[in-house]
Amino acid sequence: MSFLIDSSIMITSQILFFGFGWLFFMRQLFKDYEIRQYVVQVIFSVTFAFSCTMFELIIFEILGVLNSSSRYFHWKMNLCVILLILVFMVPFYIGYFIVSNIRLLHKQRLLFSCLLWLTFMYFFWKLGDPFPILSPKHGILSIEQLISRVGVIGVTLMALLSGFGAVNCPYTYMSYFLRNVTDTDILALERRLLQTMDMIISKKKRMAMARRTMFQKGEVHNKPSGFWGMIKSVTTSASGSESILCPSA
C-alpha cells in the first residue's frame, strides 16, 4: 500500500514537472518561432520532468520522505528513462532532422538516420576507452557503462561552457560599468594637474627661501643643546613649516 502511495506522489510530481516544462518551452524557448516540432516539445518536457524528479528524489533521500525501496525503484526507473532519451532518442532524432533537410536523402531518411545514429554510438562507445570506466562485471549496455560515458561528456561540456562564460561575460558586460571619458574631462584633469604642480613648485620655493633666511640669521648653526632645547627646536620648526605650507591669503 505504501508503494502505491509513493508511486502516486511521484507520478503526480512528474505530471506537474512535465506541464511546467511544456509551458516553459512554449512561452520562453519557442515563442519567437512559427514552425513548431511537437516531438521536440515532448522530448524536452519528458527530459525536464525526469531530471526534476531525480532532483526531487535526492531531496527526499536527505529528508527521509517516502519508503527507501520506493525511492530506489523510482531512482533506477528515472535513470533508465534519462539514459534512453539521451543516448538513443535525442541523437536519433537529431540525425533524422538533419537527413530530412537534405533533399537527396529525403526518400531514404530513415536508413541514413540509423546510419548516423550508429556512427554516434561508435564514437560514444570509443569515448570510454581512454578512461578507466570499463568493468567485466557490467554488460555492454548496462547503466554503469552508459552513465559513465554520459558523465564524461557532461563534465567536459560543463567545463568548456563555464570557461567560455567566465571569459565572455566580463568582456560583454564590462562596458556597462565603464564611464565614457570625454575631451572636456581630460582637459579638466590636465588643468587640475597643472595647478597641483604650480602649488608644489611655489611651496618648494617658500621652503628654500625660509631655509636661506634661517641660515642667514644663524639659526642653523646655533642650535640649542639639551633635552629642552631639542623640544624647543621641534616646536619652532613645526610652526615655521606650518606657516610656509599654509600662508595667509
Coordinates of C-alpha atoms in Angstrom, one line a residue:
M1 CA 0.0 0.0 0.0
S2 CA 2.8 2.4 0.8
F3 CA 4.5 1.7 -2.5
L4 CA 1.3 2.7 -4.4
I5 CA 1.0 5.9 -2.4
D6 CA 4.7 6.7 -3.1
S7 CA 4.2 5.9 -6.8
S8 CA 1.2 8.2 -7.0
I9 CA 3.2 11.0 -5.4
M10 CA 6.0 10.5 -7.9
I11 CA 3.6 10.3 -10.9
T12 CA 1.8 13.4 -9.8
S13 CA 5.1 15.3 -9.4
Q14 CA 6.2 14.1 -12.9
I15 CA 3.0 15.3 -14.5
L16 CA 3.4 18.7 -12.8
F17 CA 7.0 18.9 -14.0
F18 CA 6.0 17.9 -17.5
G19 CA 3.4 20.6 -17.7
F20 CA 5.8 23.2 -16.4
G21 CA 8.4 22.1 -18.9
W22 CA 5.9 22.3 -21.7
L23 CA 4.8 25.8 -20.7
F24 CA 8.4 27.0 -20.4
F25 CA 9.2 25.6 -23.8
M26 CA 6.2 27.3 -25.4
R27 CA 6.4 30.6 -23.6
Q28 CA 10.1 31.2 -23.4
L29 CA 12.2 29.0 -25.6
F30 CA 10.0 28.6 -28.6
K31 CA 7.8 31.8 -28.5
D32 CA 9.5 33.5 -31.5
Y33 CA 9.3 30.6 -33.9
E34 CA 6.3 29.8 -36.1
I35 CA 7.3 26.3 -37.1
R36 CA 6.9 24.0 -34.1
Q37 CA 8.1 20.4 -33.7
Y38 CA 5.8 18.7 -31.2
V39 CA 8.3 15.8 -30.9
V40 CA 10.9 18.3 -29.7
Q41 CA 8.5 19.7 -27.2
V42 CA 7.6 16.2 -25.9
I43 CA 11.3 15.1 -25.6
F44 CA 12.2 18.4 -23.9
S45 CA 9.3 18.2 -21.4
V46 CA 9.9 14.5 -20.6
T47 CA 13.6 15.1 -20.1
F48 CA 12.8 18.1 -17.9
A49 CA 10.3 16.2 -15.9
F50 CA 12.5 13.2 -15.2
S51 CA 15.5 15.4 -14.4
C52 CA 13.4 17.4 -11.8
T53 CA 12.1 14.1 -10.4
M54 CA 15.7 12.9 -9.8
F55 CA 16.5 16.1 -8.0
E56 CA 13.3 15.6 -6.0
L57 CA 14.4 12.1 -5.1
I58 CA 17.7 13.4 -3.8
I59 CA 15.8 15.9 -1.6
F60 CA 13.5 13.0 -0.4
E61 CA 16.6 10.9 0.4
I62 CA 18.0 13.7 2.6
L63 CA 14.7 14.4 4.3
G64 CA 13.7 10.8 4.7
V65 CA 10.5 11.2 2.7
L66 CA 8.9 8.0 1.2
N67 CA 10.0 4.5 1.6
S68 CA 13.6 3.6 0.8
S69 CA 12.6 0.7 -1.6
S70 CA 10.2 3.1 -3.4
R71 CA 12.9 5.8 -3.7
Y72 CA 15.4 3.2 -5.1
F73 CA 12.8 1.9 -7.6
H74 CA 11.9 5.3 -8.9
W75 CA 15.5 6.4 -9.0
K76 CA 16.5 3.5 -11.1
M77 CA 13.5 3.9 -13.4
N78 CA 14.2 7.6 -13.9
L79 CA 17.8 6.9 -14.6
C80 CA 16.9 4.3 -17.2
V81 CA 14.5 6.7 -18.9
I82 CA 17.0 9.6 -18.9
L83 CA 19.7 7.4 -20.4
L84 CA 17.2 6.1 -23.0
I85 CA 16.4 9.6 -24.0
L86 CA 20.0 11.0 -24.0
V87 CA 21.7 8.1 -25.7
F88 CA 19.0 6.7 -28.1
M89 CA 16.1 9.1 -28.7
V90 CA 17.8 12.5 -28.9
P91 CA 20.8 11.5 -31.2
F92 CA 18.5 9.5 -33.5
Y93 CA 16.0 12.4 -33.8
I94 CA 18.8 14.9 -34.4
G95 CA 20.1 12.7 -37.2
Y96 CA 16.6 12.3 -38.6
F97 CA 16.1 16.0 -38.6
I98 CA 19.4 16.6 -40.4
V99 CA 18.7 14.0 -43.0
S100 CA 15.1 15.3 -43.5
N101 CA 16.6 18.7 -44.6
I102 CA 18.7 17.2 -47.3
R103 CA 16.6 16.7 -50.5
L104 CA 18.8 14.0 -52.0
L105 CA 18.4 11.8 -48.9
H106 CA 14.7 12.6 -48.3
K107 CA 13.4 9.2 -49.6
Q108 CA 15.8 7.2 -47.6
R109 CA 15.9 9.4 -44.5
L110 CA 15.1 6.6 -42.0
L111 CA 18.0 4.5 -43.3
F112 CA 20.5 7.4 -43.2
S113 CA 19.2 8.4 -39.8
C114 CA 20.0 4.9 -38.5
L115 CA 23.5 5.2 -40.0
L116 CA 24.1 8.5 -38.3
W117 CA 22.9 7.1 -35.0
L118 CA 25.2 4.0 -35.4
T119 CA 28.1 6.4 -36.1
F120 CA 27.3 8.4 -33.0
M121 CA 27.1 5.2 -30.9
Y122 CA 30.5 4.1 -32.2
F123 CA 32.2 7.3 -31.2
F124 CA 30.2 7.4 -28.0
W125 CA 31.4 3.9 -27.0
K126 CA 35.0 4.6 -28.1
L127 CA 35.0 7.6 -25.9
G128 CA 35.3 5.4 -22.8
D129 CA 38.5 3.6 -24.0
P130 CA 40.9 6.2 -22.5
F131 CA 39.1 6.3 -19.2
P132 CA 39.0 3.5 -16.5
I133 CA 35.3 3.0 -16.8
L134 CA 35.2 -0.5 -18.3
S135 CA 34.5 -3.3 -16.0
P136 CA 33.9 -7.0 -16.7
K137 CA 31.2 -7.1 -14.0
H138 CA 28.8 -5.0 -16.1
G139 CA 27.3 -5.7 -19.5
I140 CA 27.8 -3.7 -22.7
L141 CA 24.5 -1.7 -22.4
S142 CA 24.4 -1.6 -18.6
I143 CA 23.5 1.5 -16.7
E144 CA 27.1 1.8 -15.4
Q145 CA 28.6 1.8 -18.9
L146 CA 26.2 4.4 -20.2
I147 CA 26.2 6.7 -17.2
S148 CA 30.0 6.8 -17.1
R149 CA 30.3 8.0 -20.7
V150 CA 27.4 10.4 -20.3
G151 CA 29.2 11.7 -17.2
V152 CA 32.5 12.2 -19.1
I153 CA 30.7 14.1 -21.9
G154 CA 28.7 16.2 -19.4
V155 CA 31.6 17.2 -17.2
T156 CA 33.7 18.1 -20.3
L157 CA 30.9 20.2 -21.8
M158 CA 30.2 21.9 -18.4
A159 CA 33.9 22.8 -18.1
L160 CA 34.0 24.2 -21.6
L161 CA 30.9 26.2 -21.1
S162 CA 31.9 27.5 -17.7
G163 CA 35.3 28.6 -19.0
F164 CA 33.7 30.3 -22.0
G165 CA 31.2 32.1 -19.8
A166 CA 33.8 33.2 -17.3
V167 CA 35.7 34.9 -20.1
N168 CA 32.8 36.1 -22.3
C169 CA 30.6 37.5 -19.5
P170 CA 33.0 40.2 -18.2
Y171 CA 34.0 41.0 -21.8
T172 CA 30.4 41.5 -22.8
Y173 CA 29.1 43.4 -19.7
M174 CA 32.1 45.4 -18.7
S175 CA 31.1 48.3 -20.9
Y176 CA 28.0 48.9 -18.6
F177 CA 30.3 49.7 -15.7
L178 CA 32.8 51.9 -17.6
R179 CA 32.3 55.7 -17.7
N180 CA 32.6 57.5 -21.0
V181 CA 35.6 59.9 -20.8
T182 CA 35.1 63.0 -23.0
D183 CA 37.7 65.6 -24.1
T184 CA 36.3 68.0 -21.5
D185 CA 37.1 65.6 -18.7
I186 CA 40.6 65.2 -20.0
L187 CA 41.2 69.0 -20.2
A188 CA 39.8 69.5 -16.7
L189 CA 42.1 66.8 -15.3
E190 CA 45.1 68.4 -17.1
R191 CA 44.2 71.8 -15.6
R192 CA 44.0 70.3 -12.1
L193 CA 47.4 68.6 -12.6
L194 CA 49.0 71.9 -13.7
Q195 CA 47.5 73.7 -10.7
T196 CA 48.9 71.0 -8.4
M197 CA 52.3 71.2 -10.0
D198 CA 52.3 75.0 -9.6
M199 CA 51.3 74.7 -6.0
I200 CA 54.1 72.2 -5.3
I201 CA 56.7 74.5 -7.0
S202 CA 55.6 77.5 -5.1
K203 CA 55.8 75.7 -1.8
K204 CA 59.2 74.4 -2.6
K205 CA 60.3 78.0 -3.3
R206 CA 58.9 79.2 0.0
M207 CA 60.7 76.4 1.8
A208 CA 64.0 77.3 0.1
M209 CA 63.6 81.0 0.9
A210 CA 62.8 80.1 4.6
R211 CA 65.9 78.0 4.8
R212 CA 68.0 80.7 3.3
T213 CA 66.6 83.3 5.8
M214 CA 67.3 80.9 8.7
F215 CA 70.8 80.3 7.5
Q216 CA 71.5 84.0 7.2
K217 CA 70.2 84.6 10.7
G218 CA 72.4 81.9 12.1
E219 CA 69.7 79.7 13.3
V220 CA 71.0 76.7 11.6
H221 CA 74.5 76.7 13.2
N222 CA 73.4 77.9 16.7
K223 CA 71.0 75.1 17.6
P224 CA 70.2 74.8 21.3
S225 CA 71.5 71.7 23.1
G226 CA 69.9 69.5 25.7
F227 CA 66.5 67.9 26.0
W228 CA 64.6 71.2 26.4
G229 CA 66.5 72.7 23.5
M230 CA 65.5 69.8 21.3
I231 CA 61.8 70.2 22.2
K232 CA 62.0 73.9 21.5
S233 CA 63.6 73.4 18.1
V234 CA 61.0 70.9 17.1
T235 CA 58.1 73.2 18.1
T236 CA 59.8 76.1 16.3
S237 CA 60.4 74.2 13.1
A238 CA 56.8 72.8 13.2
S239 CA 55.3 76.3 13.5
G240 CA 57.6 77.6 10.8
S241 CA 56.8 74.8 8.3
E242 CA 53.1 75.3 9.0
S243 CA 53.3 79.0 8.2
I244 CA 55.2 78.1 5.0
L245 CA 52.8 75.5 3.8
C246 CA 49.6 77.3 4.8
P247 CA 50.3 81.0 4.0
S248 CA 47.6 83.6 4.7
A249 CA 45.6 84.6 1.7

